[in-house]
């Protein structure tokens, strides 16, 4: 008997064919699911073809909200920031934080470096001293052979910055690395870096096989992998806010600015001490960062992976943000590596990513780094402000309630009454449904 849950040639089926096979084998109500999945196809066939081209085996589109957090003042320039995220409260929190800091001098941001990294990992059994002796010759050759790939990037002001030959045989027998750094200007640069690295690997192979310094036993090299590293600690941006403690104002429940600043700094300190808290703290930062990274067509997995390695660079996973109060000044800042692009990849291909970038004034990659870091800091500020004052649930529950009401098709009037009713009650799917049912019954019996 054939197992209907497996298939050969799925990728060759038409889109309809793929959905048909899936609904018939994995869903209880095939016709309904087929109709639903197809209802999310773009009505413009050309646009749908473009979306399908971003991936493989596509059957439909998975929608996420495209929101905007206005009023971000960064280095004196005002931005409306596009955000793609499915978690309620994130955009509202970013917007509220942006407004808060707009009235207190805004965000300051600076790019501290733009170095990207790539490695050729290889095994070689030769005499490392010989390799060391001819390393400069090798590096010159590596640059020469990669020139056809690097010329254009060099014309734009970027290219290969540095190449290192690293002996790692103390970690693993015969293990060496070519480690290179790159400036990829306004592109994220993954394709550029990987192409250069693959060229490096070919040159290395030829060089070791033919150089007179090596004996026959040293002519063989095993190239293991040639790939960029997503850990780019020197592609770094810093975003900060500051104001006199007194200018922070008053917080819910009559909490004074001084108490707020103390609790806030303690919360950040805890995120430096305790990895459990640090993870959630940084997750809050990435709520903002990922949302802008996705909206601008950048690679959020790369940004996340890099950020978390950076957060663990001391040997312990810690907060990415810092806070202090000195001489009556509250300061809050974030240092984070962000390898972003504003040309190439999805940034221009994805129609909405294009609009996101236009909304931001078509920034350079450096400017985008500063925007994204500021949004991460804003998000972190909003989360900590809630946590050390009202608690997170008050705001979350308001959003949660709005989502549940929308799910049940509540009218505007029902929404207004529900918000008052649930002010001091627990919001859950069941409690809102029961309240709506009771309320609707009451209305019909009136
Ligand atoms: C929720 O998505 C993010 C927070 O948990 C972040 C934090 O705790 O700092 C609120």
Tab-separated table of C-alpha atoms and ligand atoms in Angstrom:
chain	number	residue	atom	x	y	z
A	1	UNK	CA	0.000	0.000	0.000
A	2	UNK	CA	1.418	3.382	-0.936
A	3	UNK	CA	1.907	5.925	1.799
A	4	UNK	CA	-0.144	8.912	0.708
A	5	UNK	CA	1.823	11.222	2.949
A	6	UNK	CA	4.895	10.951	0.736
A	7	UNK	CA	5.232	11.959	-2.883
A	8	UNK	CA	7.797	11.997	-5.683
A	9	UNK	CA	7.829	14.986	-7.998
A	10	UNK	CA	5.918	17.406	-5.755
A	11	UNK	CA	7.931	20.330	-7.095
A	12	UNK	CA	6.880	19.448	-10.676
A	13	UNK	CA	3.162	19.747	-9.898
A	14	UNK	CA	1.321	22.955	-10.758
A	15	UNK	CA	0.338	25.177	-7.849
A	16	UNK	CA	-3.217	23.854	-7.989
A	17	UNK	CA	-1.825	20.318	-8.227
A	18	UNK	CA	0.289	20.847	-5.123
A	19	UNK	CA	-2.652	22.193	-3.126
A	20	UNK	CA	-4.909	19.388	-4.380
A	21	UNK	CA	-2.474	16.706	-3.260
A	22	UNK	CA	-2.014	18.414	0.105
A	23	UNK	CA	-5.679	18.980	0.887
A	24	UNK	CA	-6.626	15.472	-0.144
A	25	UNK	CA	-3.993	13.912	2.088
A	26	UNK	CA	-3.609	16.217	5.064
A	27	UNK	CA	-6.903	18.064	5.631
A	28	UNK	CA	-10.364	17.149	6.885
A	29	UNK	CA	-12.227	19.520	4.592
A	30	UNK	CA	-10.254	19.529	1.312
A	31	UNK	CA	-12.569	21.755	-0.707
A	32	UNK	CA	-12.792	24.434	1.954
A	33	UNK	CA	-9.031	24.491	2.582
A	34	UNK	CA	-8.287	24.577	-1.158
A	35	UNK	CA	-10.634	27.539	-1.591
A	36	UNK	CA	-9.137	29.312	1.429
A	37	UNK	CA	-5.515	28.826	0.361
A	38	UNK	CA	-6.317	30.015	-3.152
A	39	UNK	CA	-8.156	33.042	-1.796
A	40	UNK	CA	-4.782	34.385	-0.633
A	41	UNK	CA	-3.298	34.267	-4.126
A	42	UNK	CA	-2.615	37.744	-5.442
A	43	UNK	CA	-5.260	38.810	-7.963
A	44	UNK	CA	-2.517	40.207	-10.197
A	45	UNK	CA	-0.860	37.157	-11.768
A	46	UNK	CA	2.394	38.961	-12.448
A	47	UNK	CA	2.732	40.003	-8.797
A	48	UNK	CA	1.929	36.460	-7.705
A	49	UNK	CA	4.640	35.101	-10.007
A	50	UNK	CA	7.105	37.513	-8.408
A	51	UNK	CA	6.170	36.323	-4.899
A	52	UNK	CA	6.372	32.673	-5.938
A	53	UNK	CA	9.839	33.328	-7.272
A	54	UNK	CA	11.145	34.174	-3.789
A	55	UNK	CA	10.850	30.550	-2.682
A	56	UNK	CA	10.056	27.045	-3.894
A	57	UNK	CA	7.028	24.759	-3.736
A	58	UNK	CA	4.836	27.766	-2.999
A	59	UNK	CA	1.116	27.145	-2.709
A	60	UNK	CA	-0.140	30.479	-1.419
A	61	UNK	CA	0.934	33.609	0.450
A	62	UNK	CA	1.289	33.818	4.217
A	63	UNK	CA	0.115	37.268	5.243
A	64	UNK	CA	1.641	39.346	8.016
A	65	UNK	CA	0.575	42.851	9.029
A	66	UNK	CA	2.569	45.758	7.617
A	67	UNK	CA	2.479	48.523	10.242
A	68	UNK	CA	4.132	51.871	10.788
A	69	UNK	CA	5.658	53.514	13.867
A	70	UNK	CA	5.853	57.263	13.171
A	71	UNK	CA	7.736	60.028	15.001
A	72	UNK	CA	11.177	58.450	15.215
A	73	UNK	CA	13.736	61.222	15.533
A	74	UNK	CA	17.205	59.783	14.817
A	75	UNK	CA	20.202	62.123	14.633
A	76	UNK	CA	17.736	64.964	14.164
A	77	UNK	CA	15.966	63.405	11.176
A	78	UNK	CA	12.366	62.228	11.487
A	79	UNK	CA	11.273	58.842	10.203
A	80	UNK	CA	8.045	56.885	9.882
A	81	UNK	CA	9.304	53.343	10.367
A	82	UNK	CA	7.754	50.364	8.554
A	83	UNK	CA	7.351	47.220	10.671
A	84	UNK	CA	6.218	43.723	9.729
A	85	UNK	CA	5.246	41.748	12.809
A	86	UNK	CA	2.452	39.498	13.974
A	87	UNK	CA	2.680	40.271	17.708
A	88	UNK	CA	0.202	42.821	18.986
A	89	UNK	CA	1.594	45.738	21.036
A	90	UNK	CA	4.989	45.787	19.324
A	91	UNK	CA	4.227	48.561	16.835
A	92	UNK	CA	2.182	50.483	19.411
A	93	UNK	CA	5.075	50.212	21.887
A	94	UNK	CA	7.635	51.373	19.303
A	95	UNK	CA	5.413	54.307	18.347
A	96	UNK	CA	4.846	55.288	21.960
A	97	UNK	CA	8.554	55.078	22.741
A	98	UNK	CA	9.420	57.094	19.610
A	99	UNK	CA	7.011	59.834	20.710
A	100	UNK	CA	8.365	59.778	24.270
A	101	UNK	CA	11.934	60.336	23.044
A	102	UNK	CA	10.879	62.777	20.313
A	103	UNK	CA	9.958	65.108	23.165
A	104	UNK	CA	13.321	64.491	24.886
A	105	UNK	CA	15.885	65.007	22.139
A	106	UNK	CA	15.299	61.877	20.079
A	107	UNK	CA	17.671	59.016	19.349
A	108	UNK	CA	21.350	59.419	18.559
A	109	UNK	CA	22.984	56.698	16.498
A	110	UNK	CA	26.388	56.040	15.033
A	111	UNK	CA	27.881	53.310	12.884
A	112	UNK	CA	31.113	52.020	14.449
A	113	UNK	CA	32.112	49.671	11.641
A	114	UNK	CA	30.828	47.920	8.532
A	115	UNK	CA	33.144	44.899	8.273
A	116	UNK	CA	31.593	41.674	6.997
A	117	UNK	CA	33.377	38.353	7.433
A	118	UNK	CA	33.946	35.243	5.336
A	119	UNK	CA	35.974	32.064	5.804
A	120	UNK	CA	37.473	29.247	3.779
A	121	UNK	CA	37.884	26.306	6.149
A	122	UNK	CA	40.392	23.727	4.967
A	123	UNK	CA	42.435	20.718	5.989
A	124	UNK	CA	46.102	20.607	5.071
A	125	UNK	CA	48.822	18.245	6.290
A	126	UNK	CA	51.869	20.354	5.426
A	127	UNK	CA	54.433	22.334	7.385
A	128	UNK	CA	52.639	25.403	8.740
A	129	UNK	CA	55.911	27.395	8.807
A	130	UNK	CA	56.187	27.134	5.032
A	131	UNK	CA	52.623	28.340	4.640
A	132	UNK	CA	53.419	31.225	6.917
A	133	UNK	CA	56.495	32.115	4.867
A	134	UNK	CA	54.545	32.450	1.612
A	135	UNK	CA	51.315	33.855	3.096
A	136	UNK	CA	51.803	37.365	1.654
A	137	UNK	CA	52.374	35.890	-1.811
A	138	UNK	CA	49.209	33.830	-1.402
A	139	UNK	CA	47.160	36.845	-0.290
A	140	UNK	CA	48.277	38.866	-3.317
A	141	UNK	CA	47.283	36.010	-5.584
A	142	UNK	CA	43.932	35.602	-3.833
A	143	UNK	CA	43.141	39.266	-4.454
A	144	UNK	CA	44.311	39.073	-8.068
A	145	UNK	CA	42.275	35.997	-8.898
A	146	UNK	CA	39.146	37.438	-7.294
A	147	UNK	CA	39.502	40.757	-9.142
A	148	UNK	CA	36.818	39.934	-11.704
A	149	UNK	CA	34.325	39.648	-8.838
A	150	UNK	CA	35.609	42.514	-6.712
A	151	UNK	CA	36.188	45.261	-9.313
A	152	UNK	CA	32.598	46.535	-9.317
A	153	UNK	CA	32.426	46.548	-5.519
A	154	UNK	CA	35.746	48.411	-5.417
A	155	UNK	CA	34.336	51.030	-7.780
A	156	UNK	CA	31.529	51.538	-5.260
A	157	UNK	CA	34.111	52.026	-2.493
A	158	UNK	CA	34.093	48.510	-1.027
A	159	UNK	CA	35.772	45.171	-1.641
A	160	UNK	CA	38.145	42.901	0.264
A	161	UNK	CA	39.517	44.661	3.347
A	162	UNK	CA	41.845	42.061	4.752
A	163	UNK	CA	42.821	38.395	4.429
A	164	UNK	CA	44.279	36.309	7.260
A	165	UNK	CA	45.704	32.841	7.112
A	166	UNK	CA	44.964	31.154	10.423
A	167	UNK	CA	46.520	27.992	11.772
A	168	UNK	CA	43.972	26.207	13.960
A	169	UNK	CA	45.741	22.875	14.250
A	170	UNK	CA	45.852	23.296	18.038
A	171	UNK	CA	42.032	22.961	17.961
A	172	UNK	CA	41.702	20.276	15.299
A	173	UNK	CA	44.523	18.426	13.489
A	174	UNK	CA	45.244	19.841	9.993
A	175	UNK	CA	42.580	22.578	10.350
A	176	UNK	CA	43.376	25.973	8.761
A	177	UNK	CA	41.305	28.951	7.790
A	178	UNK	CA	41.436	31.794	5.358
A	179	UNK	CA	39.511	34.534	7.094
A	180	UNK	CA	38.673	37.635	5.101
A	181	UNK	CA	36.868	40.847	5.898
A	182	UNK	CA	34.851	42.821	3.380
A	183	UNK	CA	33.118	46.134	2.898
A	184	UNK	CA	30.026	45.435	0.819
A	185	UNK	CA	28.795	49.071	0.738
A	186	UNK	CA	24.991	49.217	0.557
A	187	UNK	CA	24.453	45.529	-0.093
A	188	UNK	CA	24.201	42.894	2.592
A	189	UNK	CA	26.826	41.185	0.461
A	190	UNK	CA	26.179	37.484	1.049
A	191	UNK	CA	26.403	36.559	-2.639
A	192	UNK	CA	29.426	38.748	-3.212
A	193	UNK	CA	31.300	37.321	-0.222
A	194	UNK	CA	30.442	33.711	-1.025
A	195	UNK	CA	31.538	34.118	-4.655
A	196	UNK	CA	34.851	35.639	-3.566
A	197	UNK	CA	35.406	32.849	-1.038
A	198	UNK	CA	34.776	30.141	-3.615
A	199	UNK	CA	37.326	31.837	-5.872
A	200	UNK	CA	39.757	31.966	-2.925
A	201	UNK	CA	39.302	28.219	-2.440
A	202	UNK	CA	40.230	27.521	-6.074
A	203	UNK	CA	43.295	29.748	-5.859
A	204	UNK	CA	44.393	28.135	-2.608
A	205	UNK	CA	44.058	24.691	-4.108
A	206	UNK	CA	46.140	25.676	-7.170
A	207	UNK	CA	48.701	27.548	-5.112
A	208	UNK	CA	49.435	24.650	-2.776
A	209	UNK	CA	49.531	22.178	-5.645
A	210	UNK	CA	52.081	24.156	-7.635
A	211	UNK	CA	54.283	26.257	-5.330
A	212	UNK	CA	57.918	25.078	-5.305
A	213	UNK	CA	58.213	25.489	-1.514
A	214	UNK	CA	55.985	22.499	-0.880
A	215	UNK	CA	57.007	18.879	-1.221
A	216	UNK	CA	54.729	16.282	-2.789
A	217	UNK	CA	53.078	15.382	0.516
A	218	UNK	CA	52.103	19.010	1.003
A	219	UNK	CA	50.397	19.544	-2.339
A	220	UNK	CA	47.011	18.194	-1.295
A	221	UNK	CA	44.429	20.381	0.367
A	222	UNK	CA	40.869	19.533	1.337
A	223	UNK	CA	38.590	22.520	1.075
A	224	UNK	CA	35.887	21.934	3.656
A	225	UNK	CA	33.639	24.957	3.240
A	226	UNK	CA	33.768	28.440	1.808
A	227	UNK	CA	31.089	30.617	3.348
A	228	UNK	CA	30.452	33.995	4.886
A	229	UNK	CA	30.169	34.211	8.649
A	230	UNK	CA	26.979	35.746	9.976
A	231	UNK	CA	28.903	36.808	13.053
A	232	UNK	CA	29.998	40.340	12.180
A	233	UNK	CA	30.997	41.988	15.478
A	234	UNK	CA	32.696	44.798	13.584
A	235	UNK	CA	29.623	45.645	11.544
A	236	UNK	CA	28.472	47.530	14.574
A	237	UNK	CA	26.016	50.305	15.336
A	238	UNK	CA	25.262	52.166	18.551
A	239	UNK	CA	21.949	53.849	19.342
A	240	UNK	CA	21.277	55.868	22.467
A	241	UNK	CA	18.859	58.165	24.239
A	242	UNK	CA	19.441	60.422	27.212
A	243	UNK	CA	17.777	63.147	29.219
A	244	UNK	CA	17.867	64.576	32.737
A	245	UNK	CA	16.155	62.155	35.120
A	246	UNK	CA	13.611	64.822	36.036
A	247	UNK	CA	12.635	65.172	32.361
A	248	UNK	CA	11.497	61.548	32.289
A	249	UNK	CA	8.233	62.817	33.805
A	250	UNK	CA	5.801	60.918	35.965
A	251	UNK	CA	4.787	57.316	35.473
A	252	UNK	CA	1.558	55.373	36.121
A	253	UNK	CA	0.570	55.006	39.744
A	254	UNK	CA	2.379	58.253	40.540
A	255	UNK	CA	5.834	56.638	40.224
A	256	UNK	CA	8.469	59.377	40.285
A	257	UNK	CA	11.108	59.806	37.597
A	258	UNK	CA	13.851	58.962	40.120
A	259	UNK	CA	12.194	55.689	41.155
A	260	UNK	CA	11.520	54.859	37.517
A	261	UNK	CA	15.151	55.443	36.531
A	262	UNK	CA	16.383	53.321	39.449
A	263	UNK	CA	14.037	50.438	38.647
A	264	UNK	CA	14.817	50.711	34.942
A	265	UNK	CA	18.590	50.534	35.487
A	266	UNK	CA	18.132	47.615	37.885
A	267	UNK	CA	16.106	45.791	35.221
A	268	UNK	CA	18.912	46.294	32.682
A	269	UNK	CA	21.524	45.161	35.235
A	270	UNK	CA	19.539	41.988	35.839
A	271	UNK	CA	19.572	41.319	32.094
A	272	UNK	CA	23.383	41.452	32.312
A	273	UNK	CA	23.468	39.029	35.223
A	274	UNK	CA	20.861	36.417	34.417
A	275	UNK	CA	20.763	34.648	31.009
A	276	UNK	CA	17.079	33.741	31.454
A	277	UNK	CA	16.151	37.383	31.792
A	278	UNK	CA	18.728	38.431	29.168
A	279	UNK	CA	17.089	36.183	26.584
A	280	UNK	CA	13.647	37.729	27.086
A	281	UNK	CA	15.119	41.218	27.336
A	282	UNK	CA	16.939	40.759	24.013
A	283	UNK	CA	13.875	39.125	22.495
A	284	UNK	CA	12.098	42.398	23.196
A	285	UNK	CA	14.864	44.263	21.353
A	286	UNK	CA	14.528	41.897	18.388
A	287	UNK	CA	10.754	42.453	18.342
A	288	UNK	CA	11.578	45.872	16.945
A	289	UNK	CA	14.700	44.955	14.999
A	290	UNK	CA	13.226	41.964	13.169
A	291	UNK	CA	10.078	43.878	12.270
A	292	UNK	CA	12.059	46.560	10.401
A	293	UNK	CA	14.535	44.040	9.017
A	294	UNK	CA	11.664	42.032	7.498
A	295	UNK	CA	9.845	45.141	6.261
A	296	UNK	CA	12.966	46.245	4.383
A	297	UNK	CA	13.556	42.821	2.810
A	298	UNK	CA	16.616	41.977	4.901
A	299	UNK	CA	17.649	38.634	6.359
A	300	UNK	CA	16.272	38.477	9.898
A	301	UNK	CA	17.778	35.042	10.602
A	302	UNK	CA	21.251	36.423	9.922
A	303	UNK	CA	20.596	39.472	12.094
A	304	UNK	CA	19.229	37.348	14.964
A	305	UNK	CA	22.032	34.767	14.836
A	306	UNK	CA	24.644	37.513	14.873
A	307	UNK	CA	22.970	39.468	17.662
A	308	UNK	CA	22.757	36.473	19.957
A	309	UNK	CA	26.404	35.480	19.408
A	310	UNK	CA	27.365	39.088	20.135
A	311	UNK	CA	25.252	38.999	23.298
A	312	UNK	CA	27.288	35.973	24.426
A	313	UNK	CA	30.706	37.371	23.475
A	314	UNK	CA	31.854	37.660	27.110
A	315	UNK	CA	31.249	33.937	27.588
A	316	UNK	CA	27.870	34.572	29.202
A	317	UNK	CA	24.699	35.530	27.342
A	318	UNK	CA	23.896	39.115	28.354
A	319	UNK	CA	21.732	42.119	27.592
A	320	UNK	CA	22.499	43.974	24.384
A	321	UNK	CA	21.427	47.246	25.986
A	322	UNK	CA	22.874	49.278	28.848
A	323	UNK	CA	21.501	51.968	31.158
A	324	UNK	CA	22.964	54.378	33.664
A	325	UNK	CA	22.172	57.402	35.763
A	326	UNK	CA	25.128	59.708	36.300
A	327	UNK	CA	25.064	63.309	37.470
A	328	UNK	CA	21.291	63.338	37.165
A	329	UNK	CA	21.335	62.167	33.516
A	330	UNK	CA	19.477	59.024	32.475
A	331	UNK	CA	21.237	57.230	29.612
A	332	UNK	CA	20.083	54.169	27.725
A	333	UNK	CA	22.002	52.655	24.821
A	334	UNK	CA	22.364	49.647	22.614
A	335	UNK	CA	25.358	48.292	20.689
A	336	UNK	CA	24.513	45.698	18.112
A	337	UNK	CA	26.067	44.249	14.947
A	338	UNK	CA	23.655	44.599	12.027
A	339	UNK	CA	24.623	43.332	8.573
A	340	UNK	CA	21.982	45.024	6.434
A	341	UNK	CA	21.556	46.009	2.840
A	342	UNK	CA	19.503	48.560	0.968
A	343	UNK	CA	20.360	47.293	-2.514
A	344	UNK	CA	20.288	43.790	-3.916
A	345	UNK	CA	18.477	40.726	-2.632
A	346	UNK	CA	14.832	41.182	-1.702
A	347	UNK	CA	15.296	44.847	-0.808
A	348	UNK	CA	14.269	46.023	-4.249
A	349	UNK	CA	12.556	42.874	-5.550
A	350	UNK	CA	9.865	42.668	-2.914
A	351	UNK	CA	7.377	45.396	-3.799
A	352	UNK	CA	6.539	46.242	-0.188
A	353	UNK	CA	10.210	46.220	0.870
A	354	UNK	CA	10.741	48.828	-1.841
A	355	UNK	CA	8.009	51.000	-0.332
A	356	UNK	CA	9.466	50.494	3.156
A	357	UNK	CA	12.795	51.827	1.959
A	358	UNK	CA	11.127	54.725	0.186
A	359	UNK	CA	9.187	55.504	3.405
A	360	UNK	CA	12.568	55.705	5.149
A	361	UNK	CA	13.901	58.064	2.456
A	362	UNK	CA	15.860	55.362	0.582
A	363	UNK	CA	18.596	55.146	3.225
A	364	UNK	CA	22.108	53.831	2.749
A	365	UNK	CA	22.917	50.577	4.565
A	366	UNK	CA	24.643	52.646	7.277
A	367	UNK	CA	21.571	54.824	7.784
A	368	UNK	CA	19.360	51.745	7.901
A	369	UNK	CA	21.647	50.245	10.570
A	370	UNK	CA	21.074	53.357	12.690
A	371	UNK	CA	17.303	53.277	12.161
A	372	UNK	CA	17.035	49.583	13.007
A	373	UNK	CA	19.188	49.901	16.134
A	374	UNK	CA	17.106	52.871	17.306
A	375	UNK	CA	13.891	50.903	16.858
A	376	UNK	CA	15.415	48.017	18.851
A	377	UNK	CA	16.308	50.438	21.623
A	378	UNK	CA	12.841	52.048	21.503
A	379	UNK	CA	11.226	48.629	21.755
A	380	UNK	CA	13.405	47.697	24.712
A	381	UNK	CA	12.603	51.004	26.410
A	382	UNK	CA	8.868	50.475	25.961
A	383	UNK	CA	9.000	46.912	27.304
A	384	UNK	CA	11.044	47.870	30.375
A	385	UNK	CA	8.902	50.948	30.999
A	386	UNK	CA	5.811	48.712	31.127
A	387	UNK	CA	7.536	46.010	33.142
A	388	UNK	CA	8.803	48.325	35.903
A	389	UNK	CA	5.546	50.308	36.104
A	390	UNK	CA	2.172	48.738	35.248
A	391	UNK	CA	3.436	45.306	34.191
A	392	UNK	CA	3.272	44.059	30.639
A	393	UNK	CA	-0.166	42.534	30.734
A	394	UNK	CA	-2.112	45.794	31.021
A	395	UNK	CA	-1.047	46.934	27.537
A	396	UNK	CA	-0.933	43.446	26.061
A	397	UNK	CA	-4.408	42.640	27.242
A	398	UNK	CA	-5.865	45.741	25.602
A	399	UNK	CA	-4.425	44.557	22.280
A	400	UNK	CA	-5.381	40.976	22.958
A	401	UNK	CA	-8.949	42.091	23.639
A	402	UNK	CA	-9.045	44.080	20.394
A	403	UNK	CA	-7.826	41.023	18.451
A	404	UNK	CA	-10.386	38.709	20.039
A	405	UNK	CA	-13.180	41.207	19.434
A	406	UNK	CA	-12.112	41.463	15.780
A	407	UNK	CA	-12.060	37.670	15.553
A	408	UNK	CA	-15.695	37.505	16.721
A	409	UNK	CA	-16.711	40.374	14.411
A	410	UNK	CA	-17.619	42.706	17.291
A	411	UNK	CA	-19.172	46.037	16.336
A	412	UNK	CA	-17.576	49.337	17.342
A	413	UNK	CA	-20.238	49.745	20.048
A	414	UNK	CA	-19.546	46.260	21.424
A	415	UNK	CA	-15.846	47.116	21.421
A	416	UNK	CA	-16.373	50.258	23.494
A	417	UNK	CA	-18.539	48.438	26.071
A	418	UNK	CA	-16.132	45.492	26.161
A	419	UNK	CA	-13.134	47.716	26.875
A	420	UNK	CA	-14.903	49.163	29.910
A	421	UNK	CA	-16.146	45.764	31.096
A	422	UNK	CA	-12.744	44.057	30.776
A	423	UNK	CA	-10.790	46.893	32.413
A	424	UNK	CA	-10.491	44.885	35.642
A	425	UNK	CA	-11.181	41.356	34.319
A	426	UNK	CA	-9.160	38.594	32.756
A	427	UNK	CA	-9.214	38.643	28.975
A	428	UNK	CA	-9.333	35.263	27.293
A	429	UNK	CA	-10.927	33.868	24.159
A	430	UNK	CA	-13.600	32.135	26.260
A	431	UNK	CA	-14.353	35.091	28.546
A	432	UNK	CA	-14.731	37.472	25.591
A	433	UNK	CA	-16.868	35.014	23.595
A	434	UNK	CA	-19.130	34.412	26.609
A	435	UNK	CA	-19.397	38.143	27.273
A	436	UNK	CA	-20.234	38.835	23.602
A	437	UNK	CA	-22.841	36.043	23.505
A	438	UNK	CA	-24.490	37.271	26.709
A	439	UNK	CA	-24.370	40.849	25.516
A	440	UNK	CA	-25.856	39.992	22.115
A	441	UNK	CA	-28.599	37.909	23.745
A	442	UNK	CA	-29.422	40.810	26.056
A	443	UNK	CA	-29.649	43.135	23.037
A	444	UNK	CA	-32.038	40.822	21.179
A	445	UNK	CA	-34.310	40.408	24.181
A	446	UNK	CA	-34.537	44.145	24.795
B	1	LIG	C1	7.407	40.307	24.549
B	1	LIG	O1	7.332	39.980	23.185
B	1	LIG	C2	8.709	41.001	24.843
B	1	LIG	C3	8.970	41.265	26.326
B	1	LIG	O2	8.862	40.046	27.048
B	1	LIG	C4	10.362	41.828	26.425
B	1	LIG	C5	10.862	41.970	27.841
B	1	LIG	O3	10.424	41.222	28.736
B	1	LIG	O4	11.749	42.817	28.036
B	1	LIG	C6	7.952	42.198	26.894
